[in-house]
Tab-separated table of C-alpha atoms in Angstrom:
chain	number	residue	atom	x	y	z
A	30	MET	CA	77.029	0.437	88.158
A	31	THR	CA	78.200	-2.230	85.993
A	32	GLY	CA	76.276	-5.777	86.046
A	33	SER	CA	79.200	-7.675	87.699
A	34	ALA	CA	79.451	-5.128	90.232
A	35	ARG	CA	75.762	-5.372	90.779
A	36	GLY	CA	75.497	-9.179	90.576
A	37	LEU	CA	78.301	-9.345	92.890
A	38	SER	CA	76.118	-8.672	96.052
A	39	ARG	CA	73.972	-11.328	95.290
A	40	ARG	CA	76.239	-14.467	94.400
A	41	ARG	CA	75.391	-17.798	96.203
A	42	PHE	CA	77.983	-20.154	94.725
A	43	ALA	CA	79.020	-22.563	97.475
A	44	LEU	CA	81.717	-23.848	97.810
A	45	ALA	CA	83.837	-25.232	100.641
A	46	LEU	CA	86.923	-23.370	101.463
A	47	PRO	CA	89.810	-23.610	103.775
A	48	SER	CA	88.822	-21.695	106.962
A	49	ALA	CA	92.083	-19.850	107.184
A	50	LEU	CA	90.557	-17.878	103.649
A	51	LEU	CA	86.832	-16.848	104.962
A	52	ALA	CA	87.795	-16.490	108.857
A	53	ALA	CA	87.339	-12.922	109.834
A	54	GLY	CA	88.016	-10.883	112.983
A	55	CYS	CA	91.870	-10.543	113.556
A	56	ALA	CA	92.205	-6.865	115.379
A	57	ALA	CA	92.784	-3.623	112.762
A	58	PRO	CA	96.503	-3.158	112.463
A	59	HIS	CA	97.527	0.560	114.351
A	60	ARG	CA	99.466	2.928	111.926
A	61	GLY	CA	102.897	2.469	111.746
A	62	THR	CA	106.270	3.721	109.836
A	63	GLY	CA	108.021	0.364	109.793
A	64	ARG	CA	110.769	0.903	112.451
A	65	PRO	CA	111.239	-2.292	115.216
A	66	GLY	CA	108.025	-2.609	116.771
A	67	ASP	CA	105.770	-0.022	114.229
A	68	PRO	CA	104.885	-2.255	111.452
A	69	ILE	CA	104.169	-1.029	108.004
A	70	VAL	CA	100.354	-0.187	107.183
A	71	LEU	CA	99.330	-0.792	103.912
A	72	THR	CA	95.481	0.311	102.862
A	73	VAL	CA	93.467	-1.288	100.650
A	74	LEU	CA	90.773	0.366	98.919
A	75	SER	CA	87.518	-1.457	97.201
A	76	HIS	CA	83.947	-1.589	96.533
A	77	TYR	CA	84.013	-4.918	98.648
A	78	ALA	CA	81.739	-2.768	101.390
A	79	SER	CA	79.233	-5.288	103.197
A	80	GLY	CA	78.218	-8.489	103.298
A	81	GLU	CA	79.923	-11.864	101.559
A	82	LEU	CA	81.972	-9.589	99.602
A	83	LYS	CA	83.665	-7.567	103.152
A	84	ALA	CA	83.694	-11.461	104.730
A	85	ALA	CA	85.609	-13.016	101.519
A	86	LEU	CA	88.301	-10.159	101.091
A	87	GLN	CA	88.940	-9.818	104.944
A	88	GLY	CA	89.506	-13.916	105.322
A	89	PRO	CA	93.007	-13.347	103.505
A	90	VAL	CA	93.818	-9.789	105.003
A	91	ASP	CA	93.561	-11.552	108.458
A	92	GLU	CA	95.529	-15.058	107.339
A	93	TRP	CA	98.499	-12.291	106.084
A	94	ASN	CA	98.542	-9.674	109.450
A	95	ALA	CA	98.324	-13.326	111.328
A	96	THR	CA	101.606	-14.075	109.647
A	97	HIS	CA	103.601	-11.085	108.945
A	98	ASP	CA	104.840	-8.850	111.448
A	99	ARG	CA	106.782	-5.912	109.391
A	100	VAL	CA	103.969	-5.432	107.156
A	101	LYS	CA	99.963	-4.954	107.930
A	102	VAL	CA	97.163	-4.111	105.704
A	103	ARG	CA	93.896	-3.252	106.403
A	104	THR	CA	91.144	-2.740	104.277
A	105	LYS	CA	88.912	0.174	103.492
A	106	ALA	CA	85.865	0.257	100.849
A	107	VAL	CA	83.334	2.416	99.554
A	108	GLU	CA	79.816	1.392	97.188
A	109	PHE	CA	80.854	0.737	93.447
A	110	ASN	CA	79.149	3.891	92.265
A	111	ASP	CA	81.248	5.735	94.546
A	112	LEU	CA	84.443	4.252	93.996
A	113	LEU	CA	86.354	5.913	90.851
A	114	THR	CA	85.083	9.330	92.299
A	115	THR	CA	86.915	8.090	95.758
A	116	PHE	CA	90.110	7.171	93.722
A	117	MET	CA	90.125	10.645	92.225
A	118	VAL	CA	89.350	12.836	95.469
A	119	ARG	CA	91.810	11.212	97.636
A	120	GLN	CA	94.509	11.189	95.410
A	121	ALA	CA	94.092	15.196	94.949
A	122	ALA	CA	93.693	15.424	98.411
A	123	GLY	CA	96.560	13.234	99.334
A	124	GLN	CA	95.207	10.631	101.069
A	125	GLY	CA	95.164	7.788	98.035
A	126	ALA	CA	95.035	4.381	99.544
A	127	ASP	CA	98.347	2.332	98.761
A	128	ILE	CA	96.437	-0.676	97.181
A	129	LEU	CA	93.253	0.201	94.721
A	130	GLN	CA	91.021	-2.142	93.018
A	131	PRO	CA	89.343	-0.390	90.235
A	132	TYR	CA	87.091	-1.651	87.551
A	133	CYS	CA	89.345	-2.394	84.808
A	134	LEU	CA	87.058	0.188	82.568
A	135	TRP	CA	88.937	3.117	84.461
A	136	ASN	CA	92.510	1.961	83.792
A	137	GLY	CA	93.223	4.211	81.268
A	138	GLN	CA	91.780	7.871	83.023
A	139	LEU	CA	94.010	6.623	86.294
A	140	VAL	CA	97.217	5.705	84.468
A	141	ARG	CA	96.551	9.086	82.928
A	142	ALA	CA	95.770	10.618	85.792
A	143	GLY	CA	98.896	9.262	87.391
A	144	VAL	CA	97.257	7.391	89.901
A	145	LEU	CA	98.652	3.601	89.167
A	146	ARG	CA	101.532	2.386	88.695
A	147	PRO	CA	103.121	0.335	86.357
A	148	ALA	CA	103.507	-3.290	87.572
A	149	PRO	CA	107.218	-4.446	88.681
A	150	PRO	CA	108.978	-6.531	85.500
A	151	GLU	CA	108.471	-9.630	87.708
A	152	ASP	CA	105.006	-9.154	88.499
A	153	ALA	CA	104.156	-8.481	85.033
A	154	ALA	CA	105.992	-11.584	83.522
A	155	GLU	CA	103.561	-13.522	86.472
A	156	ILE	CA	100.692	-11.592	84.937
A	157	THR	CA	101.590	-12.428	81.590
A	158	ARG	CA	101.906	-16.177	82.200
A	159	GLY	CA	99.032	-17.048	84.670
A	160	TYR	CA	96.453	-15.308	83.105
A	161	GLY	CA	94.559	-15.145	79.710
A	162	ALA	CA	94.603	-12.962	77.578
A	163	ALA	CA	91.923	-10.890	77.922
A	164	ALA	CA	92.082	-10.587	81.850
A	165	VAL	CA	95.869	-9.331	80.667
A	166	GLY	CA	94.672	-6.840	78.047
A	167	SER	CA	91.732	-5.411	81.334
A	168	ALA	CA	94.733	-4.971	83.593
A	169	SER	CA	96.893	-2.966	80.848
A	170	VAL	CA	97.138	0.321	79.329
A	171	GLY	CA	99.278	1.052	76.180
A	172	GLY	CA	100.386	-2.603	76.313
A	173	GLU	CA	101.816	-1.709	79.725
A	174	ILE	CA	100.360	-4.132	83.235
A	175	HIS	CA	99.495	-2.236	85.965
A	176	GLY	CA	97.892	-4.889	88.243
A	177	TYR	CA	97.009	-8.103	89.084
A	178	PRO	CA	93.642	-8.859	87.267
A	179	THR	CA	90.790	-10.318	90.260
A	180	GLU	CA	87.341	-10.728	89.137
A	181	ALA	CA	87.146	-11.747	85.761
A	182	GLN	CA	83.517	-11.298	83.411
A	183	THR	CA	83.195	-12.837	80.114
A	184	TYR	CA	79.490	-13.206	78.207
A	185	ALA	CA	77.624	-15.849	76.732
A	186	LEU	CA	74.019	-16.542	76.189
A	187	TYR	CA	71.560	-17.686	79.082
A	188	TYR	CA	68.521	-19.281	77.472
A	189	ASN	CA	65.195	-21.115	79.117
A	190	ARG	CA	65.346	-25.132	78.020
A	191	ARG	CA	61.732	-25.442	78.620
A	192	LEU	CA	60.315	-22.069	76.553
A	193	LEU	CA	62.626	-23.547	73.611
A	194	ARG	CA	61.235	-26.825	73.583
A	195	GLU	CA	57.563	-25.666	73.920
A	196	ALA	CA	58.871	-23.936	70.931
A	197	ASP	CA	59.725	-27.182	68.916
A	198	ILE	CA	63.707	-25.800	69.307
A	199	ALA	CA	66.330	-28.517	69.928
A	200	HIS	CA	69.319	-26.307	70.500
A	201	PRO	CA	70.301	-22.769	71.816
A	202	PRO	CA	71.252	-20.588	68.274
A	203	ARG	CA	74.655	-20.899	67.260
A	204	THR	CA	74.165	-18.283	64.462
A	205	TRP	CA	72.598	-14.988	64.496
A	206	ARG	CA	70.099	-16.375	61.657
A	207	GLU	CA	69.226	-19.064	64.206
A	208	LEU	CA	68.797	-16.471	67.378
A	209	GLU	CA	66.277	-14.366	65.385
A	210	ASP	CA	64.208	-17.521	64.616
A	211	THR	CA	64.563	-18.982	68.191
A	212	ALA	CA	63.746	-15.054	69.541
A	213	TYR	CA	60.187	-14.862	67.211
A	214	ARG	CA	59.314	-18.719	67.916
A	215	THR	CA	59.530	-18.551	71.414
A	216	THR	CA	57.834	-15.064	71.546
A	217	ARG	CA	54.410	-15.128	72.866
A	218	ARG	CA	51.617	-12.725	73.796
A	219	ASP	CA	47.697	-12.847	74.978
A	220	ARG	CA	44.650	-12.465	72.767
A	221	TYR	CA	45.190	-8.417	73.699
A	222	GLY	CA	48.537	-8.375	71.965
A	223	ASN	CA	50.467	-7.850	75.403
A	224	THR	CA	53.618	-9.685	75.464
A	225	LEU	CA	54.083	-12.953	77.845
A	226	VAL	CA	57.433	-14.237	76.819
A	227	GLN	CA	60.140	-12.426	75.274
A	228	GLY	CA	62.131	-14.077	72.692
A	229	PHE	CA	65.358	-12.127	73.352
A	230	GLY	CA	66.110	-10.015	76.663
A	231	LEU	CA	66.845	-6.805	75.316
A	232	SER	CA	66.930	-4.572	78.190
A	233	THR	CA	67.860	-0.782	79.625
A	234	TYR	CA	67.836	-1.851	83.017
A	235	ASP	CA	71.641	-1.443	83.677
A	236	ASP	CA	75.196	-1.590	81.770
A	237	SER	CA	75.335	-4.968	81.469
A	238	THR	CA	72.452	-5.692	79.532
A	239	THR	CA	72.277	-2.401	77.134
A	240	VAL	CA	75.837	-1.732	76.550
A	241	GLY	CA	77.470	-5.256	77.616
A	242	GLN	CA	75.526	-7.599	75.213
A	243	THR	CA	75.600	-4.946	72.624
A	244	LEU	CA	79.539	-5.121	72.570
A	245	ALA	CA	79.308	-9.224	73.135
A	246	LEU	CA	77.734	-9.446	69.813
A	247	LEU	CA	79.754	-6.628	68.188
A	248	ASN	CA	83.142	-8.718	68.980
A	249	ALA	CA	81.043	-12.050	67.907
A	250	SER	CA	80.912	-10.282	64.605
A	251	GLY	CA	84.663	-9.285	64.524
A	252	GLY	CA	83.810	-5.598	65.512
A	253	THR	CA	85.166	-3.385	68.014
A	254	PHE	CA	83.763	-0.614	69.894
A	255	MET	CA	87.262	1.920	69.846
A	256	SER	CA	89.848	2.037	67.550
A	257	ARG	CA	93.386	0.526	68.192
A	258	ASP	CA	94.742	3.707	69.512
A	259	GLY	CA	91.992	4.656	71.462
A	260	ARG	CA	91.210	8.106	70.183
A	261	SER	CA	87.895	7.208	67.719
A	262	THR	CA	85.053	4.819	68.117
A	263	ALA	CA	85.057	1.986	65.551
A	264	ILE	CA	81.676	0.676	66.091
A	265	ASP	CA	80.302	3.040	62.529
A	266	SER	CA	81.347	-0.158	60.691
A	267	PRO	CA	79.272	-3.007	59.148
A	268	ALA	CA	79.780	-5.273	61.993
A	269	GLY	CA	78.541	-2.393	64.243
A	270	ARG	CA	75.522	-1.603	61.764
A	271	ALA	CA	74.904	-5.608	61.637
A	272	VAL	CA	74.312	-5.547	65.216
A	273	LEU	CA	72.520	-2.440	65.323
A	274	ASP	CA	70.225	-3.797	62.852
A	275	LEU	CA	69.978	-6.979	64.966
A	276	GLU	CA	68.674	-5.413	67.965
A	277	HIS	CA	66.280	-2.961	65.933
A	278	ARG	CA	64.568	-5.969	64.228
A	279	LEU	CA	64.015	-7.678	67.579
A	280	VAL	CA	62.179	-5.276	69.032
A	281	SER	CA	60.493	-3.429	65.881
A	282	ARG	CA	59.009	-7.184	65.820
A	283	GLY	CA	58.015	-7.509	69.488
A	284	ALA	CA	60.540	-10.256	70.533
A	285	SER	CA	62.489	-7.959	72.641
A	286	ALA	CA	60.740	-5.423	75.120
A	287	PRO	CA	63.707	-3.013	76.595
A	288	GLY	CA	61.743	-1.531	79.299
A	289	VAL	CA	61.588	-4.833	81.178
A	290	ASN	CA	63.747	-5.482	83.755
A	291	VAL	CA	65.442	-8.746	82.022
A	292	TYR	CA	67.069	-9.909	85.666
A	293	LYS	CA	63.641	-10.681	86.954
A	294	ALA	CA	61.995	-11.715	84.021
A	295	PHE	CA	64.109	-14.177	82.594
A	296	GLN	CA	64.270	-15.828	86.308
A	297	SER	CA	60.019	-16.073	86.085
A	298	GLY	CA	60.239	-17.580	82.661
A	299	GLN	CA	59.189	-14.544	80.745
A	300	VAL	CA	62.463	-13.889	78.803
A	301	ALA	CA	63.755	-17.390	76.680
A	302	MET	CA	67.137	-15.841	75.854
A	303	VAL	CA	69.387	-13.150	77.090
A	304	ILE	CA	73.436	-12.538	76.809
A	305	SER	CA	74.765	-11.397	80.125
A	306	ALA	CA	77.945	-12.218	82.363
A	307	GLY	CA	79.086	-15.255	84.277
A	308	TRP	CA	78.165	-13.744	87.802
A	309	TRP	CA	74.503	-14.198	87.152
A	310	THR	CA	74.473	-18.134	87.401
A	311	GLY	CA	75.152	-17.734	91.116
A	312	SER	CA	71.877	-15.381	91.817
A	313	LEU	CA	69.884	-17.446	89.211
A	314	LYS	CA	70.384	-20.790	90.964
A	315	ALA	CA	69.989	-19.362	94.405
A	316	GLN	CA	66.726	-17.386	93.230
A	317	MET	CA	65.387	-19.671	90.774
A	318	GLY	CA	65.340	-23.294	93.226
A	319	ASP	CA	64.067	-26.180	91.091
A	320	ALA	CA	63.130	-23.955	88.209
A	321	TYR	CA	67.031	-23.477	87.953
A	322	ARG	CA	67.308	-26.782	86.020
A	323	ASP	CA	65.686	-25.279	82.774
A	324	VAL	CA	68.570	-22.736	82.467
A	325	GLY	CA	71.127	-23.653	80.060
A	326	VAL	CA	74.325	-21.277	78.752
A	327	ALA	CA	76.097	-21.187	75.492
A	328	PRO	CA	78.519	-19.080	73.978
A	329	VAL	CA	77.296	-16.185	72.256
A	330	PRO	CA	75.903	-16.530	68.864
A	331	VAL	CA	78.151	-15.665	65.523
A	332	PRO	CA	76.989	-14.196	62.193
A	333	LYS	CA	77.502	-17.455	60.476
A	334	LEU	CA	78.688	-21.106	61.111
A	335	GLY	CA	82.254	-21.010	60.951
A	336	ASP	CA	83.096	-17.651	62.057
A	337	ARG	CA	85.459	-17.376	64.952
A	338	ARG	CA	83.896	-17.243	68.370
A	339	ALA	CA	84.356	-13.786	70.280
A	340	THR	CA	82.920	-12.284	73.111
A	341	LEU	CA	83.383	-9.781	75.927
A	342	ALA	CA	85.380	-9.305	78.692
A	343	THR	CA	84.784	-6.873	81.661
A	344	GLY	CA	86.767	-7.352	85.223
A	345	PHE	CA	88.682	-5.612	88.460
A	346	MET	CA	92.305	-5.701	89.201
A	347	LEU	CA	94.400	-4.736	91.932
A	348	GLY	CA	97.432	-2.300	91.730
A	349	VAL	CA	99.674	-0.488	93.524
A	350	ASN	CA	98.726	3.702	93.842
A	351	THR	CA	101.765	5.939	92.454
A	352	SER	CA	101.531	7.990	96.195
A	353	SER	CA	102.269	4.808	98.319
A	354	GLN	CA	105.141	5.101	100.612
A	355	HIS	CA	105.504	1.251	100.665
A	356	PRO	CA	105.208	-0.026	96.749
A	357	ARG	CA	107.517	-2.988	97.236
A	358	GLU	CA	105.584	-4.008	100.347
A	359	ALA	CA	101.944	-3.792	98.147
A	360	TRP	CA	103.606	-5.831	95.386
A	361	GLU	CA	104.707	-8.369	98.162
A	362	PHE	CA	101.290	-8.643	99.258
A	363	LEU	CA	99.702	-8.662	95.707
A	364	ARG	CA	102.124	-11.790	95.212
A	365	TRP	CA	100.842	-13.310	98.416
A	366	LEU	CA	97.338	-13.144	97.420
A	367	ASN	CA	97.503	-13.715	93.955
A	368	THR	CA	99.833	-16.235	92.992
A	369	GLU	CA	100.686	-17.929	95.971
A	370	LYS	CA	98.742	-21.321	96.086
A	371	VAL	CA	97.106	-22.683	99.036
A	372	SER	CA	95.360	-26.276	99.583
A	373	VAL	CA	91.396	-26.027	98.148
A	374	ARG	CA	90.778	-29.697	98.760
A	375	LYS	CA	92.293	-32.792	98.916
A	376	GLY	CA	95.474	-32.573	96.440
A	377	ALA	CA	94.384	-29.800	95.059
A	378	ALA	CA	95.816	-26.114	95.338
A	379	ALA	CA	94.770	-22.640	94.276
A	380	THR	CA	95.437	-18.998	94.562
A	381	ARG	CA	93.971	-17.232	97.801
A	382	MET	CA	92.144	-14.394	95.027
A	383	SER	CA	90.764	-17.603	93.018
A	384	ALA	CA	89.660	-19.111	95.944
A	385	LEU	CA	87.985	-15.567	97.105
A	386	GLN	CA	86.263	-14.930	93.863
A	387	VAL	CA	85.134	-18.515	93.659
A	388	SER	CA	83.527	-18.408	96.753
A	389	VAL	CA	81.415	-15.571	95.947
A	390	GLY	CA	80.316	-17.079	92.517
A	391	SER	CA	82.516	-15.025	90.166
A	392	LEU	CA	85.408	-16.075	88.014
A	393	THR	CA	89.306	-15.066	87.557
A	394	GLY	CA	91.192	-14.906	84.659
A	395	ARG	CA	93.448	-18.038	85.939
A	396	ALA	CA	91.959	-20.726	83.986
A	397	ASP	CA	93.903	-23.378	86.176
A	398	ASP	CA	92.988	-22.332	89.067
A	399	MET	CA	89.131	-22.056	87.918
A	400	ARG	CA	89.266	-25.694	86.514
A	401	THR	CA	90.361	-26.818	90.255
A	402	LEU	CA	87.847	-24.823	91.893
A	403	LEU	CA	85.059	-25.798	89.621
A	404	GLY	CA	85.879	-29.244	89.881
A	405	GLU	CA	84.071	-32.167	88.064
A	406	GLY	CA	80.770	-32.094	89.619
A	407	GLY	CA	80.617	-27.626	89.439
A	408	ASP	CA	77.681	-26.155	87.469
A	409	PRO	CA	78.031	-27.000	84.138
A	410	ASN	CA	76.362	-23.503	83.274
A	411	LEU	CA	80.064	-22.036	84.575
A	412	ARG	CA	81.639	-23.601	81.913
A	413	PRO	CA	81.294	-21.816	78.927
A	414	PHE	CA	82.272	-18.611	81.018
A	415	LEU	CA	85.463	-20.075	81.384
A	416	ASP	CA	86.098	-21.259	78.155
A	417	ALA	CA	85.217	-17.845	76.644
A	418	LEU	CA	88.514	-16.932	78.852
A	419	GLY	CA	90.536	-18.046	76.031
A	420	TYR	CA	88.353	-15.851	73.259
A	421	ALA	CA	86.808	-13.125	74.643
A	422	VAL	CA	88.228	-9.200	74.143
A	423	PRO	CA	88.922	-7.142	77.199
A	424	GLU	CA	86.372	-4.011	77.296
A	425	PRO	CA	88.207	-0.835	75.728
A	426	ASN	CA	89.310	0.912	78.894
A	427	VAL	CA	91.281	4.225	77.003
A	428	PRO	CA	90.956	7.611	78.980
A	429	GLY	CA	87.763	8.730	78.641
A	430	ALA	CA	86.300	5.270	78.353
A	431	GLN	CA	83.911	5.259	81.194
A	432	GLN	CA	82.004	8.350	79.707
A	433	ALA	CA	82.278	6.607	76.126
A	434	LYS	CA	80.217	3.741	77.497
A	435	SER	CA	77.507	6.040	78.933
A	436	LEU	CA	77.104	7.825	75.525
A	437	LEU	CA	77.195	4.127	73.930
A	438	ARG	CA	74.267	3.089	76.379
A	439	LYS	CA	72.331	6.194	75.854
A	440	ASN	CA	72.067	6.093	72.190
A	441	ILE	CA	71.396	2.335	72.496
A	442	GLU	CA	68.348	3.012	74.538
A	443	ALA	CA	67.840	5.964	72.012
A	444	LEU	CA	67.586	3.228	69.167
A	445	TRP	CA	65.851	0.032	70.962
A	446	THR	CA	62.885	3.033	72.016
A	447	GLY	CA	61.920	4.131	68.486
A	448	GLN	CA	63.547	7.886	68.838
A	449	GLN	CA	66.761	6.912	66.700
A	450	SER	CA	67.320	5.198	63.473
A	451	VAL	CA	69.666	2.849	63.281
A	452	ASP	CA	71.821	5.398	60.672
A	453	GLU	CA	71.004	8.067	63.184
A	454	SER	CA	72.727	6.186	66.011
A	455	LEU	CA	75.517	5.212	64.426
A	456	ARG	CA	76.431	8.578	63.812
A	457	THR	CA	75.483	10.414	66.789
A	458	ILE	CA	77.393	7.609	68.554
A	459	ARG	CA	80.641	8.071	66.380
A	460	ARG	CA	80.241	12.049	66.756
A	461	GLN	CA	80.050	11.904	70.651
A	462	VAL	CA	82.364	9.345	71.752
A	463	ASP	CA	84.769	10.733	69.130
A	464	GLN	CA	84.620	14.058	71.028
A	465	GLU	CA	84.707	12.537	73.946
A	466	VAL	CA	87.929	10.562	73.656
A	467	SER	CA	89.877	13.055	71.621
A	468	ARG	CA	89.126	14.929	75.070
A	469	SER	CA	90.559	12.708	77.395
A	470	TRP	CA	93.965	12.148	75.797
């Protein structure tokens, strides 16, 4: 499960939204064919299965159904861990939904399997104009756009101001040398050698803290996980070696304890720094109470001053199934949801999807919407994630990307736990990932 998907269920970012966007309760439309009195019914399959996510999506769906007679929309949802399997199984059985909301990492696999339609030219042009490059890249396969980006997550450095201040550190690290120095100076142990505070929170807890922050550092060093053509890994490079060397030093010198759940440890003041995605701000704000004032966010450090900024971007999108009998109507609904702007406060407007995402503590790739919705009085910790939309690198989504990510995570964890050296990890990642992605084409 991705950290972004895990975090969605825990977000509590407050924003006053029009009641039409969040109201639920309209009766579900009946199936039909589009004949007079018998409307077309489109189905949307997502992982918004419960709680605030389900309600947030149902609001605009109910608004559409109340204002459109010929085309109705109904939602279906499964838990995130079952989403990709559900897409593939239902497609094989001829029961695929009209509109799908995949994790963008899967797009290459879904396109290769003939599940996702390319976006029509007018929609592709709108997506290119309206969204940041990372969001457009996430929604594209082989340079062809296949849907509207929805949730967009960028990675940045979370830090605890109090722990840095107690170590006489005036500002968050900007370079890798400063990152290491800060990590070692903020690490604290008791008299028996037990770690009380980790300087930098490497963690095997989930993809977000294992693969996510490793790829964020890799991108910041000018490296990439996959080759440009997607047929081999590119991590066995000077940049990849530098990242794994950095992480290995942090673990071996005791500044990181990979077995600790960093989500719990950071909010309890037991981790000074960690790289993670923007969805976490809402959870931290809700769970930490007054202690949240100690939390700061800064861009991912670069190897040396003057290096060009880069980080990781992940996300989801909405696309139309190749098996849909009503693709024109499906794209019409997606345009309404993702491009038509509605009033969100006096004199300000944003798209329904952007309002939906911010209501659950997330961002979209529409920077103009995000500036409007977050406003001048918004949480300043969200700003670095918004800024990163302009320089983030999309997560590779070639065929075989999900398995390649799982293999990368396995080898990173083997390095952190002392089962492999840096050289062994790089060789094993190259061999295993190359074998997987070459088979997937």
